[in-house]
mmCIF file of C-alpha atoms in Angstrom:
data_model
loop_
_atom_site.group_PDB
_atom_site.id
_atom_site.type_symbol
_atom_site.label_atom_id
_atom_site.label_comp_id
_atom_site.label_asym_id
_atom_site.label_seq_id
_atom_site.Cartn_x
_atom_site.Cartn_y
_atom_site.Cartn_z
ATOM 1 C CA MET R 59 14.096 6.984 -19.857
ATOM 2 C CA THR R 60 15.577 10.465 -19.908
ATOM 3 C CA VAL R 61 14.163 13.416 -18.006
ATOM 4 C CA GLN R 62 15.329 17.008 -18.066
ATOM 5 C CA ASN R 63 14.712 19.876 -15.677
ATOM 6 C CA VAL R 64 13.154 22.466 -17.989
ATOM 7 C CA GLY R 65 12.409 24.826 -15.100
ATOM 8 C CA ASN R 66 14.371 27.790 -13.782
ATOM 9 C CA VAL R 67 15.084 26.352 -10.335
ATOM 10 C CA PRO R 68 16.623 23.072 -9.136
ATOM 11 C CA ALA R 69 14.208 20.133 -8.932
ATOM 12 C CA LEU R 70 14.198 18.405 -5.557
ATOM 13 C CA TYR R 71 13.396 14.789 -4.679
ATOM 14 C CA VAL R 72 13.732 13.585 -8.285
ATOM 15 C CA GLN R 73 12.810 9.917 -8.608
ATOM 16 C CA LEU R 74 12.279 7.858 -11.773
ATOM 17 C CA ARG R 75 10.057 4.772 -11.708
ATOM 18 C CA ASP R 76 9.132 2.138 -14.259
ATOM 19 C CA ASP R 77 6.782 -0.764 -13.528
ATOM 20 C CA LEU R 78 7.229 -3.174 -16.446
ATOM 21 C CA ASP R 79 4.010 -5.021 -15.550
ATOM 22 C CA GLU R 80 1.772 -1.959 -15.195
ATOM 23 C CA VAL R 81 0.365 -1.697 -18.728
ATOM 24 C CA THR R 82 1.001 -5.078 -20.353
ATOM 25 C CA PRO R 83 1.756 -7.560 -17.533
ATOM 26 C CA GLY R 84 4.131 -10.375 -18.424
ATOM 27 C CA TYR R 85 5.002 -9.095 -21.883
ATOM 28 C CA ILE R 86 8.515 -7.962 -20.937
ATOM 29 C CA THR R 87 10.849 -9.082 -18.159
ATOM 30 C CA TYR R 88 13.600 -7.059 -16.522
ATOM 31 C CA VAL R 89 17.148 -8.354 -17.074
ATOM 32 C CA ASP R 90 18.769 -8.702 -13.644
ATOM 33 C CA GLN R 91 21.422 -6.105 -12.753
ATOM 34 C CA SER R 92 21.024 -4.185 -16.019
ATOM 35 C CA ALA R 93 19.604 -0.922 -14.621
ATOM 36 C CA THR R 94 21.793 2.183 -14.396
ATOM 37 C CA LEU R 95 21.248 5.834 -13.536
ATOM 38 C CA ASN R 96 23.481 8.051 -15.679
ATOM 39 C CA GLY R 97 25.674 4.995 -16.261
ATOM 40 C CA GLN R 98 26.012 4.108 -12.560
ATOM 41 C CA VAL R 99 24.212 1.555 -10.383
ATOM 42 C CA ASN R 100 24.099 3.963 -7.415
ATOM 43 C CA GLY R 101 20.567 5.033 -6.564
ATOM 44 C CA VAL R 102 18.877 2.239 -8.521
ATOM 45 C CA SER R 103 16.727 -0.401 -6.865
ATOM 46 C CA VAL R 104 14.630 -3.173 -8.359
ATOM 47 C CA ALA R 105 11.730 -5.027 -6.751
ATOM 48 C CA GLY R 106 10.363 -7.632 -9.134
ATOM 49 C CA GLN R 107 9.403 -5.727 -12.279
ATOM 50 C CA ILE R 108 9.511 -2.261 -10.654
ATOM 51 C CA ILE R 109 12.651 -0.233 -11.305
ATOM 52 C CA THR R 110 13.224 2.857 -9.167
ATOM 53 C CA ALA R 111 16.037 5.390 -9.479
ATOM 54 C CA ASP R 112 16.370 7.908 -6.650
ATOM 55 C CA TYR R 113 18.431 10.680 -8.221
ATOM 56 C CA PHE R 114 18.016 13.075 -5.313
ATOM 57 C CA ALA R 115 19.267 10.629 -2.661
ATOM 58 C CA GLU R 116 22.477 9.992 -4.612
ATOM 59 C CA TYR R 117 23.215 13.290 -6.347
ATOM 60 C CA GLY R 118 21.020 16.010 -4.827
ATOM 61 C CA PRO R 119 18.885 18.491 -6.769
ATOM 62 C CA LEU R 120 18.561 18.263 -10.560
ATOM 63 C CA ASP R 121 19.702 21.670 -11.782
ATOM 64 C CA PRO R 122 17.897 23.624 -14.526
ATOM 65 C CA GLY R 123 18.811 22.240 -17.958
ATOM 66 C CA GLN R 124 20.341 19.090 -16.461
ATOM 67 C CA SER R 125 19.179 15.624 -17.571
ATOM 68 C CA VAL R 126 19.167 12.218 -15.938
ATOM 69 C CA THR R 127 18.851 8.870 -17.710
ATOM 70 C CA LEU R 128 17.604 5.536 -16.384
ATOM 71 C CA ARG R 129 18.570 2.630 -18.639
ATOM 72 C CA PHE R 130 17.839 -1.061 -18.339
ATOM 73 C CA GLN R 131 17.416 -4.161 -20.437
ATOM 74 C CA ALA R 132 14.274 -6.233 -20.785
ATOM 75 C CA VAL R 133 13.385 -9.305 -22.802
ATOM 76 C CA ILE R 134 10.132 -9.862 -24.657
ATOM 77 C CA ASP R 135 8.090 -12.952 -23.824
ATOM 78 C CA PRO R 136 8.919 -15.361 -26.691
ATOM 79 C CA ASP R 137 5.384 -16.794 -26.522
ATOM 80 C CA LEU R 138 3.706 -13.524 -27.528
ATOM 81 C CA VAL R 139 1.833 -13.628 -30.815
ATOM 82 C CA GLU R 140 3.681 -11.787 -33.579
ATOM 83 C CA GLY R 141 2.312 -8.264 -33.928
ATOM 84 C CA THR R 142 1.329 -7.933 -30.260
ATOM 85 C CA THR R 143 1.676 -4.340 -29.070
ATOM 86 C CA ILE R 144 3.759 -3.895 -25.935
ATOM 87 C CA ALA R 145 3.316 -0.733 -23.867
ATOM 88 C CA ASN R 146 5.606 0.552 -21.139
ATOM 89 C CA THR R 147 4.854 3.618 -19.010
ATOM 90 C CA ALA R 148 7.559 5.349 -16.978
ATOM 91 C CA ARG R 149 7.107 8.180 -14.476
ATOM 92 C CA VAL R 150 9.206 10.875 -12.897
ATOM 93 C CA TYR R 151 8.388 12.471 -9.553
ATOM 94 C CA TRP R 152 9.868 15.669 -8.112
ATOM 95 C CA ASP R 153 9.468 18.494 -5.576
ATOM 96 C CA ASP R 154 7.244 18.953 -2.532
ATOM 97 C CA PRO R 155 4.314 19.038 -3.008
ATOM 98 C CA GLN R 156 5.046 16.168 -5.352
ATOM 99 C CA GLN R 157 4.687 16.691 -9.074
ATOM 100 C CA THR R 158 4.712 13.956 -11.683
ATOM 101 C CA ALA R 159 5.005 13.385 -15.408
ATOM 102 C CA GLU R 160 4.760 10.197 -17.434
ATOM 103 C CA ALA R 161 5.387 8.878 -20.902
ATOM 104 C CA THR R 162 4.407 5.636 -22.605
ATOM 105 C CA ALA R 163 6.375 3.849 -25.305
ATOM 106 C CA TYR R 164 4.856 1.252 -27.628
ATOM 107 C CA ILE R 165 6.650 -1.485 -29.563
#
């Protein structure tokens, strides 16, 4: 998941979140200790299937034009029927009052 500050001012309180069980529960499973934020483990926490990356707590504001990337590995349930669609929705939160955006990927 990559997000970019397309605004003209720094984005505060930037946090990325991905709940792997939100859309298609049990279809994919997080691979332990695989999550990174811009290539580092700092700022990343995992609780079950929920991956959270707190960019602001580790690095401060996200400047205009700057991007941040949350990467992780997941495995597909081998018992799924071939052709099953898997959906994963990730969200980014920023600023106060809080704003949010989301995107869904399908495989």
